[in-house]
Amino acid sequence: MNIQKVTRFLAIALSAAALAGYGCGRDGGGGGATTTGTTTTGTTITGATQATSATGSGTQSAGVGSNSGQTLSNLAAVGGSCPGCAPQYRSPLAGKDKRFNKLHAAEVKAMRVPQMKKAAFLKKAKAFAAGKKASIPISLPAEPCTDGGTVAISGSVDDVTYAYTMTMTFVNCRDMDTESSGTITNSGTFSATTGGDTFTMKLGDADGVIEATDFKVREFTNNYTNLFAAYTADMTMTGSGDPTLDAQNNVTGYTFTFTGNGKEEYTDFIDTYTLEFTNLIFSSTSTGLLTTVASGSDTINGTFKESWTEGATANSVALTFGDADTAAEVTTNTTPDFTIAWETDWATYYKFSVDGQVATDYTTPSDADCLDGTFLIDTTTPINENLSTGLTTAGQMTINTNTTVTFNADGTVTVTVSGQTPVSYTSQNALEAVCPIEDMEQDTSSEQTFDNTTTTTTTTSGTTLLATLSWTGTGCPTTGCTSDMDLHLAHYATAPTSTTAVTDWEIYFSNDDPSTVLPNDDTSTPIVTNATGDTVGGFEGNLDYDDTEGDGPEHITIESLPTGYYVLYVDSYSLDQDTGATVTVSLNIGGNLYTFPTHAFSSTATTSYRVVDISVDSSGTVTLLTPDTTNFPALYYPAPGARPAKARR
C-alpha cells in the first residue's frame, strides 16, 4: 500500500498547529467547537495527541474543497447546454492533491462521449426548432456507436424560451476506448448569446446506491485490448454558469455555482474509491484566464465524503464545509462557509487565502489517531508559493484562534500555539508526513503462479474479480488466426458434487448480445434468482467482449464478489481455420494477481479447460483450489453439438 503524504498549504498550516504542542505530553482528546458571538473557535488544540490528530483532521480540507469543485466541473461539461464552453475550474490547488488525479482523469474520459453526443443532439435540435416558436419534441432512433453498441436520444427544444430537455440512453456504446451504459437526463435553459445556462442533470437512477442501473463507463487501452477501470455515477446535479467573453468570443473567465448530491465510484478492480456529495454547493468566479495573471474565488458549503477500499479494508473521511445549509454564503455567519481566494502567474507564483470553517469525521482505521473536530481558519497574509522551487515564501494563518502559522521567505514554517514555545520546520514536506492518509496511488499487483495440476490451495481476500483470457492459434492461414475461445465463470451456492445438476448462474457470451452476459450486466435487472429461488443480488458480473476470431483478450469482471463456489473455465467454441489454439488465463482478486499454466486445444473440444475453482466464504475469505475434476457437474453452457450459432465479427 502506498501512503500519500497529504499535500498543500492548509494541510501544512493545520499540521503545524497540531504539532506545535508536541512537547506538552500525550494529553486527552479535544473538546467540541465553541461559539462566542459570531465567531466559532473550533475544537480546542492543546498538547501532542490533540495536535497530531488535528493534522489528520485538517490537512485535506483545502485540497478536498478544490477537488470537489473540479469534480463537479468535470461533470458539468455534459450537464449544461454548451458542453464545449462549460465552466472549467482552474484553481491550481485542485491539481496538487494526487488522491484525486485518477478519478478526475476517469471523469474526463467517461464524459467525452456523452459530451459529444449531447452537443450533436442540441445542434440538430436547435436547428430543427428554429423559427417554430414552440417547444418541439425530438426523438432520434438508436444509432450505432463507432465500435459497437448503441445510443438513443430524445427530448425537446423551445426556440422562444431556450428551454430544453433530453435523455441519452447508452447500451454498451463503444467509442474512444470507452464502453458507456446507462442513462443521462438533462433539462435546462441556455443563453443564445454567451453560452451560459442553468441546468439539472441526473446520472443513473439517482437513488443514492452505486449499482448496475447507474451510468457506467468501462475504460480500456489499446483498442479495447485491456480493461483497466470502471467509473460509475449515481448523481443529481444542478448548476448555472456564465462565461466571460472577449471581443473574439474567447472565454476569459467564469462565474458558476454547482450543487451535487449522490455518489460516484472509480475502481481498477483492485481498489475502489467513492465520492459522496450531500448538498455540496460550490460557487466560483475567475478572471484573466487568457492573461499572465489569473485570479479567482471559491466558496464551498455542504458535506463531501470520500471512501476507499484496499482489499477488504474500508476507509473514509467526511468533511462538512460551513453550516451545510442550502446556500453558499460569502458573508460571515456563526459557521462561515469555506472560501479560497487565489491569484496566480502560471509560470512563477501561486498565492491564496483560506477562510472559514470545516468539520472532519474520520472512519479510517489507520488514521485512528487523527482527530475528528471543527476548524476555523483565518488567513491574515496570503500564502505564496514559488512555482519553480515549490517552496512557500510568505503568508500567515491562524487556526481555531490559538494557533499561528507563518510561512517564511526561506521556505521554513514557524508555528506558535498560544502560551507555548514556537516550533520551526525546515519545509512543508516536514509537516506533510505527520498524518499521511491512503490514496489511489496504490502499489501494483503482486503476481503469483498457481499450478492447477497440483493439490495446493491459496487463500487470499478481496471483493473484486477480474479474469482475463487470451490465446494464440496454430496452423492458421496467412490471413490470421480465427479461432474462437470463450471465457466462462460459473457460480454455485455450495461446492458442487457429481450429482449437482446446474449452476446458479454463469457469466459467458450472450447469443442475443455478444458484448454482454447475464447475470446483472448493464442491460439486465440487478437481481438474479438461483436454482433454489434464493436472491443473488447487489453485484454486477460482466463479460466485456466476445472475440470470435482470435486472439482476445476477453475479460470477466465481478465488482462485488458474492459468497459461494466458482468454476473458471475456457471453452473451445470453434477452432475455425486453426488446427489448434493455446490459451492463457490470469485472475486478479482484490489486487492479488494469479497466473496459470497455458492449455492447448487441438479440436473443438467436448470438454473444457477448467482453470481454477474458487471458494468465497461468508467472512470474505477467498480460496483458490485445484479444479475438482471428479465433480464437474453439468455447466449452464451447452455441449458443442447443441451450441447455438453466434454472430461472427
XYZ file of C-alpha atoms in Angstrom:
649
model
C 0.000 0.000 0.000
C 1.280 3.432 -0.920
C 0.806 6.206 1.585
C 0.443 9.644 0.014
C 1.732 12.441 2.185
C -1.082 14.915 2.192
C -0.215 17.975 0.229
C -0.665 21.652 0.193
C -0.950 24.633 2.297
C -3.938 24.390 4.533
C -2.646 20.909 5.200
C 0.639 22.427 6.265
C -0.964 25.038 8.451
C -3.112 22.601 10.348
C -0.286 20.102 10.589
C 1.881 22.752 12.118
C -0.804 23.837 14.510
C -1.216 20.248 15.509
C 2.443 19.607 16.143
C 3.267 22.851 17.872
C 2.237 21.427 21.238
C 4.207 18.210 20.913
C 6.381 18.896 23.942
C 3.328 19.083 26.208
C 2.884 15.332 26.510
C 0.211 12.997 25.179
C -2.917 14.564 26.514
C -6.529 13.590 26.063
C -8.926 14.220 23.197
C -10.089 17.656 22.136
C -13.353 19.245 23.074
C -16.140 20.272 20.735
C -16.452 23.571 18.931
C -17.480 26.581 20.971
C -19.099 29.791 19.817
C -18.541 33.293 21.149
C -20.798 35.848 19.490
C -20.486 35.173 15.782
C -17.053 33.515 15.919
C -16.622 29.767 16.072
C -13.401 28.865 17.868
C -13.476 25.208 16.867
C -12.079 22.125 18.569
C -9.558 23.018 21.267
C -5.955 22.158 20.377
C -3.710 21.752 23.419
C -0.980 19.105 23.594
C 0.678 16.489 21.455
C -2.113 13.966 20.962
C -4.695 16.525 20.016
C -2.191 18.401 17.899
C -1.146 15.370 15.899
C -4.781 14.367 15.494
C -5.678 17.822 14.263
C -3.146 17.305 11.496
C -5.066 14.352 10.086
C -8.380 16.124 10.556
C -7.353 19.322 8.835
C -4.831 18.527 6.162
C -7.271 17.537 3.478
C -9.624 20.492 3.692
C -8.278 22.878 1.069
C -7.392 20.110 -1.364
C -10.703 18.315 -0.900
C -12.613 21.563 -1.312
C -10.829 22.489 -4.526
C -11.056 18.975 -5.896
C -14.789 18.757 -5.179
C -15.115 21.828 -7.401
C -13.020 20.117 -10.060
C -15.225 17.029 -9.812
C -18.459 18.966 -10.293
C -16.905 20.976 -13.119
C -15.917 17.778 -14.936
C -19.499 16.530 -14.736
C -20.926 19.913 -15.732
C -19.286 19.518 -19.123
C -22.110 17.145 -20.058
C -24.736 18.769 -17.838
C -25.005 22.176 -19.489
C -26.371 23.110 -22.864
C -22.983 24.134 -24.217
C -20.572 21.263 -23.464
C -17.686 22.955 -25.230
C -17.994 26.107 -23.151
C -18.953 24.580 -19.798
C -17.211 26.188 -16.835
C -13.743 24.764 -16.383
C -12.479 25.057 -12.851
C -8.829 26.118 -12.988
C -7.577 26.747 -9.471
C -4.011 25.371 -9.240
C -4.842 23.944 -5.824
C -7.133 21.283 -7.312
C -4.396 19.509 -9.264
C -1.936 19.241 -6.408
C -3.688 16.574 -4.365
C -2.775 13.348 -6.145
C -5.521 11.359 -4.476
C -7.974 12.760 -6.992
C -5.918 12.552 -10.164
C -7.022 9.081 -11.234
C -10.648 9.857 -10.518
C -10.603 13.143 -12.395
C -8.911 11.518 -15.384
C -11.636 8.853 -15.329
C -14.374 11.510 -15.155
C -12.990 13.412 -18.116
C -12.651 10.225 -20.158
C -16.097 8.977 -19.131
C -17.778 12.237 -20.120
C -16.189 12.658 -23.558
C -18.654 10.520 -25.499
C -21.819 11.819 -23.734
C -20.489 15.344 -24.188
C -20.063 14.871 -27.948
C -23.432 13.124 -28.324
C -25.217 15.867 -26.421
C -23.557 18.646 -28.414
C -24.572 16.949 -31.672
C -28.150 16.471 -30.471
C -28.567 20.068 -29.323
C -27.145 21.361 -32.576
C -29.681 19.332 -34.537
C -32.479 20.177 -32.130
C -31.837 23.914 -32.188
C -31.693 23.889 -35.982
C -34.913 21.882 -36.161
C -36.688 24.166 -33.698
C -35.516 27.424 -35.301
C -38.487 29.572 -36.223
C -41.069 27.103 -34.874
C -41.971 29.383 -31.953
C -42.912 26.376 -29.862
C -41.499 23.514 -27.884
C -40.507 20.882 -30.435
C -40.255 17.224 -29.328
C -37.374 15.405 -30.954
C -36.633 11.692 -30.820
C -33.673 10.133 -32.560
C -33.687 6.360 -33.109
C -30.980 4.302 -31.512
C -27.880 4.648 -33.617
C -24.707 2.586 -33.579
C -21.637 3.823 -31.767
C -18.280 3.765 -33.533
C -17.072 0.419 -32.170
C -20.319 -1.284 -31.183
C -23.368 -0.742 -29.030
C -25.965 1.987 -29.411
C -27.123 5.323 -28.079
C -30.670 6.708 -28.284
C -31.538 10.353 -27.620
C -34.892 12.017 -27.117
C -36.048 15.363 -25.806
C -37.394 18.761 -26.765
C -36.195 22.286 -27.515
C -38.116 25.544 -27.257
C -36.758 28.260 -29.564
C -38.639 31.007 -27.676
C -37.688 30.301 -24.063
C -34.485 28.426 -24.971
C -35.553 25.624 -22.635
C -34.518 22.058 -23.424
C -34.901 18.507 -22.123
C -33.092 15.402 -23.228
C -32.444 11.804 -22.294
C -29.452 9.823 -23.537
C -29.635 6.038 -23.212
C -26.395 4.157 -23.798
C -26.310 0.410 -24.364
C -22.727 -0.872 -24.343
C -21.744 2.083 -26.517
C -18.100 1.670 -27.508
C -16.309 4.791 -28.595
C -12.851 6.245 -27.917
C -11.749 3.200 -25.863
C -14.720 3.501 -23.506
C -17.907 1.476 -23.161
C -20.863 3.504 -21.831
C -24.067 2.039 -20.420
C -26.975 3.656 -18.631
C -28.961 6.856 -18.785
C -28.218 10.565 -18.513
C -31.128 13.014 -18.313
C -30.852 16.781 -18.636
C -33.085 19.806 -18.597
C -32.373 23.497 -18.523
C -32.346 26.859 -20.237
C -29.473 28.157 -22.331
C -28.347 31.575 -23.455
C -28.287 32.086 -27.202
C -25.575 34.742 -26.890
C -22.997 33.828 -24.216
C -23.332 30.062 -23.961
C -24.340 30.381 -20.322
C -27.096 28.188 -18.931
C -28.989 26.822 -15.970
C -29.352 23.054 -15.859
C -30.346 19.960 -13.928
C -28.638 16.657 -14.694
C -29.195 13.132 -13.446
C -26.600 10.408 -13.968
C -28.029 6.917 -13.467
C -31.149 6.404 -11.387
C -30.011 8.808 -8.614
C -31.213 6.579 -5.781
C -28.032 7.026 -3.752
C -26.762 3.481 -4.340
C -23.969 2.575 -6.747
C -25.367 -0.307 -8.799
C -25.705 -1.758 -12.290
C -28.604 0.536 -13.179
C -26.448 3.648 -12.883
C -24.429 5.338 -15.584
C -21.252 3.318 -16.046
C -18.207 3.668 -18.244
C -15.675 0.868 -18.613
C -12.253 2.111 -19.631
C -9.873 0.333 -21.982
C -6.492 0.842 -23.585
C -5.144 -0.123 -26.993
C -8.366 -0.506 -28.953
C -10.255 -2.282 -26.172
C -7.440 -4.738 -25.585
C -7.024 -4.112 -21.867
C -9.866 -3.355 -19.480
C -8.297 -1.387 -16.633
C -11.005 0.555 -14.799
C -14.692 1.344 -14.425
C -16.360 4.620 -13.476
C -19.933 4.684 -12.145
C -22.069 7.741 -11.350
C -25.300 7.998 -9.375
C -25.677 11.768 -9.189
C -28.161 14.600 -9.314
C -26.540 17.910 -10.129
C -27.912 21.394 -10.623
C -25.941 24.354 -11.813
C -25.732 27.656 -13.545
C -22.842 29.294 -15.246
C -21.877 32.218 -17.413
C -18.598 32.585 -19.243
C -16.987 35.986 -19.721
C -16.171 36.521 -23.404
C -13.742 38.906 -25.045
C -14.285 40.602 -28.415
C -13.211 37.425 -30.226
C -15.619 35.285 -28.160
C -12.743 33.719 -26.227
C -13.579 32.691 -22.664
C -11.589 34.858 -20.250
C -13.390 33.936 -17.033
C -16.355 32.191 -15.432
C -18.986 32.670 -12.799
C -20.773 29.472 -11.816
C -22.488 27.606 -8.990
C -22.925 23.834 -8.864
C -24.817 21.725 -6.328
C -24.158 17.992 -6.157
C -25.988 15.136 -4.457
C -25.201 11.457 -4.874
C -22.187 9.252 -5.430
C -19.543 8.404 -7.964
C -17.166 5.460 -7.877
C -13.907 4.528 -9.551
C -12.441 1.030 -9.443
C -9.400 -0.514 -11.055
C -10.621 -3.956 -9.918
C -8.054 -3.834 -7.138
C -9.106 -0.840 -5.082
C -12.312 1.173 -5.102
C -12.677 4.912 -4.482
C -16.052 6.563 -3.832
C -17.078 10.204 -3.507
C -20.369 11.118 -1.851
C -21.968 14.563 -2.042
C -24.662 15.775 0.334
C -25.970 19.124 -0.847
C -22.436 20.214 -1.634
C -22.534 23.715 -3.115
C -19.520 25.061 -4.958
C -19.550 28.658 -6.179
C -16.653 30.025 -8.188
C -15.548 33.096 -10.099
C -12.388 33.519 -12.144
C -10.908 36.230 -14.340
C -7.860 36.747 -16.523
C -7.688 33.145 -17.754
C -6.051 34.246 -21.015
C -3.662 36.698 -19.391
C -0.408 36.254 -17.487
C -2.060 36.708 -14.111
C -5.357 34.967 -13.321
C -7.385 35.138 -10.137
C -10.493 33.637 -8.610
C -12.520 32.886 -5.524
C -14.275 29.651 -4.490
C -16.901 29.254 -1.780
C -17.868 25.796 -0.517
C -20.796 24.691 1.639
C -22.125 21.228 2.408
C -20.749 17.747 3.021
C -18.241 15.795 0.995
C -17.251 12.229 1.886
C -14.512 10.165 0.317
C -14.221 6.431 0.882
C -11.728 3.939 -0.407
C -11.062 0.235 -0.029
C -7.803 -1.614 -0.143
C -8.541 -5.295 -0.440
C -11.148 -5.826 2.273
C -10.218 -2.739 4.321
C -12.663 0.178 4.186
C -11.591 3.747 4.940
C -13.401 7.069 4.816
C -13.370 10.684 5.863
C -16.225 13.188 5.689
C -15.757 16.944 5.612
C -18.548 19.421 6.233
C -17.829 22.906 4.949
C -19.565 25.874 6.580
C -23.008 25.370 8.045
C -24.234 22.831 5.456
C -27.411 24.791 4.763
C -28.982 25.282 1.340
C -26.883 28.229 0.208
C -23.220 29.057 -0.159
C -22.945 32.413 1.573
C -19.963 34.652 1.128
C -20.855 36.642 4.206
C -19.592 35.580 7.605
C -22.020 33.806 9.905
C -21.648 31.767 13.080
C -20.318 28.897 10.979
C -18.793 30.672 7.979
C -18.574 28.909 4.665
C -15.205 27.796 3.415
C -13.679 30.262 0.942
C -10.457 30.083 -1.056
C -9.287 33.253 -2.806
C -6.383 32.764 -5.219
C -4.134 34.508 -7.713
C -1.511 33.018 -9.984
C 1.067 33.824 -12.570
C 1.037 30.401 -14.183
C 4.832 30.423 -14.615
C 6.108 31.927 -11.369
C 3.841 32.010 -8.322
C 0.579 30.995 -6.755
C -0.872 32.717 -3.703
C -4.094 32.168 -1.858
C -6.081 32.781 1.308
C -8.309 30.277 3.113
C -11.053 31.470 5.451
C -13.993 29.710 7.032
C -14.988 26.565 8.870
C -14.590 22.873 8.160
C -15.553 19.899 10.346
C -13.991 16.475 9.795
C -15.076 12.944 10.634
C -12.603 10.097 10.084
C -13.518 6.434 9.982
C -10.168 5.378 8.553
C -8.694 2.563 10.654
C -5.099 3.594 10.025
C -5.938 7.197 10.929
C -7.341 6.344 14.349
C -5.073 8.978 15.897
C -6.397 11.746 13.645
C -8.838 13.954 15.485
C -12.443 14.422 14.466
C -13.074 18.106 15.003
C -14.087 21.542 13.822
C -11.520 24.002 12.485
C -11.869 27.725 11.891
C -9.218 29.116 9.554
C -8.309 32.762 9.075
C -5.602 33.851 6.621
C -4.102 37.139 7.753
C -1.460 37.320 4.984
C -1.906 35.439 1.661
C 0.279 32.364 1.343
C 2.723 32.498 -1.562
C 4.328 29.548 -3.359
C 7.269 29.868 -5.723
C 6.247 27.574 -8.596
C 9.826 26.958 -9.740
C 11.079 25.795 -6.322
C 7.825 24.574 -4.826
C 8.604 26.436 -1.593
C 6.254 28.687 0.315
C 7.879 32.099 0.746
C 5.284 34.203 2.584
C 1.966 34.023 4.409
C 0.333 33.707 7.790
C -2.755 31.864 9.061
C -4.492 31.268 12.356
C -6.388 28.091 13.279
C -9.033 27.946 15.998
C -7.878 31.355 17.315
C -4.922 29.994 19.333
C -2.508 28.763 16.663
C -0.481 30.926 14.290
C 1.363 29.529 11.280
C 3.951 31.675 9.468
C 5.447 30.772 6.091
C 8.941 32.252 5.915
C 10.905 33.548 2.926
C 13.442 30.684 3.120
C 10.751 28.018 2.860
C 10.657 27.203 6.557
C 7.460 27.278 8.597
C 7.134 28.639 12.123
C 4.236 27.568 14.314
C 3.135 29.170 17.549
C 0.399 27.892 19.815
C -0.629 30.485 22.379
C 1.439 30.182 25.542
C 3.882 27.657 24.034
C 7.344 27.861 22.506
C 7.335 28.382 18.693
C 8.293 25.344 16.619
C 10.107 25.620 13.290
C 10.031 23.142 10.393
C 12.528 23.039 7.543
C 9.916 22.823 4.812
C 6.324 21.980 4.073
C 7.370 18.366 3.473
C 8.389 18.048 7.121
C 4.795 18.839 8.045
C 3.038 16.770 5.379
C 4.330 13.491 6.826
C 2.673 13.939 10.219
C -0.578 12.177 9.437
C -0.462 10.675 5.948
C -3.593 9.107 4.539
C -4.155 6.376 1.970
C -4.748 7.369 -1.621
C -5.470 5.966 -5.051
C -1.795 5.599 -5.964
C -1.563 2.011 -4.832
C 1.189 -0.479 -5.458
C 0.840 -2.705 -8.499
C -0.490 -6.215 -8.066
C 1.762 -8.912 -6.731
C 1.946 -11.755 -9.253
C 1.902 -15.412 -8.275
C 1.790 -18.627 -10.267
C -0.901 -21.124 -9.330
C -0.205 -24.610 -10.659
C -3.658 -26.057 -11.222
C -2.248 -29.529 -11.786
C -1.271 -29.978 -8.120
C -3.352 -30.231 -4.972
C -2.230 -26.974 -3.352
C -4.588 -24.193 -2.347
C -4.052 -20.464 -1.866
C -6.028 -18.235 0.465
C -6.448 -14.540 -0.221
C -9.033 -11.794 0.225
C -10.795 -9.219 -1.891
C -14.210 -8.119 -3.076
C -13.489 -7.747 -6.799
C -12.606 -10.237 -9.509
C -11.032 -9.688 -12.923
C -10.307 -12.709 -15.134
C -8.502 -12.323 -18.465
C -8.294 -14.783 -21.378
C -6.006 -14.507 -24.399
C -4.889 -17.106 -26.936
C -2.809 -17.835 -29.994
C -3.794 -20.090 -32.880
C -1.621 -22.553 -34.751
C -1.738 -23.737 -38.334
C -3.770 -20.737 -39.385
C -3.671 -19.203 -42.867
C -1.781 -16.035 -43.696
C -4.951 -14.001 -43.229
C -4.685 -14.535 -39.483
C -5.800 -16.802 -36.697
C -9.564 -17.090 -36.394
C -10.223 -19.490 -33.521
C -12.976 -18.637 -31.033
C -12.198 -19.341 -27.372
C -14.730 -18.414 -24.686
C -14.154 -17.477 -21.058
C -16.759 -18.695 -18.534
C -17.316 -18.192 -14.823
C -19.896 -20.476 -13.211
C -21.313 -19.972 -9.726
C -22.743 -22.490 -7.257
C -24.281 -21.753 -3.880
C -22.122 -24.501 -2.368
C -19.305 -26.721 -3.609
C -20.661 -28.891 -6.456
C -20.801 -32.653 -6.357
C -21.171 -35.295 -9.043
C -24.933 -35.047 -8.635
C -25.189 -31.275 -8.811
C -27.476 -30.552 -11.735
C -26.829 -26.971 -12.806
C -25.076 -23.811 -11.782
C -26.894 -20.981 -10.021
C -25.717 -18.635 -12.767
C -22.934 -18.373 -15.268
C -21.161 -15.471 -16.934
C -20.286 -16.095 -20.591
C -21.101 -14.687 -24.029
C -24.773 -13.933 -24.698
C -26.056 -15.131 -28.060
C -28.522 -12.272 -28.465
C -25.979 -9.629 -27.398
C -22.401 -10.849 -27.671
C -20.948 -7.912 -25.742
C -22.889 -8.590 -22.548
C -23.882 -11.504 -20.375
C -26.244 -12.416 -17.621
C -26.466 -12.059 -14.731
C -26.501 -8.408 -13.791
C -24.867 -6.947 -16.855
C -25.650 -3.410 -17.862
C -28.799 -4.383 -19.761
C -30.348 -6.831 -17.300
C -32.116 -6.474 -13.971
C -29.871 -6.117 -10.912
C -31.326 -9.200 -9.237
C -30.643 -12.857 -10.031
C -32.608 -15.768 -8.632
C -30.670 -19.008 -8.333
C -31.917 -22.516 -8.905
C -33.337 -22.814 -5.395
C -35.141 -19.488 -5.538
C -32.663 -17.539 -3.422
C -31.805 -13.998 -4.426
C -28.259 -13.311 -5.522
C -28.120 -9.543 -5.879
C -26.152 -6.417 -5.170
C -23.328 -7.115 -7.587
C -22.571 -6.971 -11.245
C -20.947 -9.632 -13.395
C -19.882 -8.872 -16.924
C -18.056 -10.271 -19.919
C -16.736 -7.236 -21.708
C -16.281 -8.677 -25.191
C -16.733 -11.890 -27.159
C -13.812 -12.174 -29.579
C -14.964 -14.665 -32.200
C -11.931 -14.528 -34.480
C -8.881 -14.716 -32.146
C -6.934 -13.877 -30.049
C -8.668 -11.982 -27.307
C -8.365 -10.767 -24.705
C -11.722 -11.294 -23.060
C -12.384 -10.051 -19.520
C -14.886 -11.156 -16.912
C -15.371 -8.779 -14.005
C -17.334 -9.006 -10.782
C -17.315 -5.831 -8.755
C -18.767 -7.171 -5.513
C -17.852 -10.801 -5.086
C -20.752 -12.875 -3.629
C -20.186 -15.886 -1.400
C -20.308 -19.324 -2.984
C -18.254 -21.629 -5.168
C -16.942 -20.640 -8.598
C -15.548 -22.518 -11.565
C -13.427 -20.529 -14.013
C -13.028 -22.337 -17.306
C -12.346 -21.893 -21.014
C -14.414 -23.466 -23.768
C -13.159 -24.050 -27.288
C -16.221 -22.839 -29.166
C -14.607 -23.185 -32.592
C -11.105 -23.579 -33.992
C -12.429 -22.384 -37.332
C -9.382 -22.281 -39.651
C -6.862 -23.059 -36.908
C -5.559 -26.530 -36.208
C -5.074 -25.662 -32.543
C -5.123 -22.854 -30.002
C -3.167 -22.223 -26.806
C -4.949 -20.223 -24.115
C -3.537 -18.107 -21.289
C -5.628 -17.100 -18.284
C -4.906 -14.721 -15.403
C -7.007 -13.879 -12.364
C -6.924 -10.748 -10.196
C -8.772 -10.871 -6.878
C -8.526 -7.796 -4.706
C -5.154 -6.840 -6.155
C -3.670 -10.328 -5.956
C -2.724 -11.465 -9.463
C -2.521 -15.172 -10.299
C -1.319 -16.829 -13.497
C -1.906 -20.423 -14.533
C -0.261 -22.931 -16.882
C -1.229 -22.492 -20.519
C -3.549 -25.016 -22.127
C -3.617 -26.233 -25.731
C -6.823 -27.149 -27.581
C -6.456 -29.375 -30.628
C -10.122 -29.579 -31.552
C -13.479 -28.061 -30.776
C -13.433 -29.976 -27.541
C -16.321 -31.777 -25.919
C -14.727 -30.894 -22.579
C -13.415 -27.588 -21.381
C -10.207 -26.381 -19.749
C -11.114 -25.953 -16.105
C -8.662 -23.302 -14.935
C -9.356 -22.942 -11.221
C -12.060 -23.392 -8.612
C -12.717 -20.557 -6.168
C -14.450 -20.620 -2.804
C -15.698 -17.435 -1.106
C -16.967 -17.837 2.449
C -19.244 -15.572 4.465
C -16.295 -13.814 6.113
C -14.890 -12.775 2.732
C -12.025 -15.254 2.657
C -11.236 -16.296 -0.905
C -9.597 -19.669 -1.536
C -8.179 -20.756 -4.885
C -8.490 -24.518 -5.358
C -7.089 -27.027 -7.782
C -10.051 -27.960 -10.033
C -12.032 -30.903 -8.706
C -12.389 -32.751 -11.988
C -14.147 -35.683 -10.317
C -17.017 -33.372 -9.541
C -17.601 -31.449 -12.742
C -21.376 -31.152 -12.923
C -23.248 -30.033 -15.971
C -22.497 -26.417 -16.768
C -25.042 -23.916 -17.935
C -23.399 -23.645 -21.329
C -24.381 -26.456 -23.738
C -22.041 -29.008 -25.281
C -20.663 -28.391 -28.817
C -23.367 -30.334 -30.603
C -26.114 -28.254 -29.022
C -24.431 -24.874 -29.192
C -26.356 -22.010 -30.710
C -24.777 -20.206 -33.610
C -23.413 -16.824 -32.682
C -22.765 -13.773 -34.781
C -19.265 -13.505 -36.206
C -17.322 -10.293 -36.052
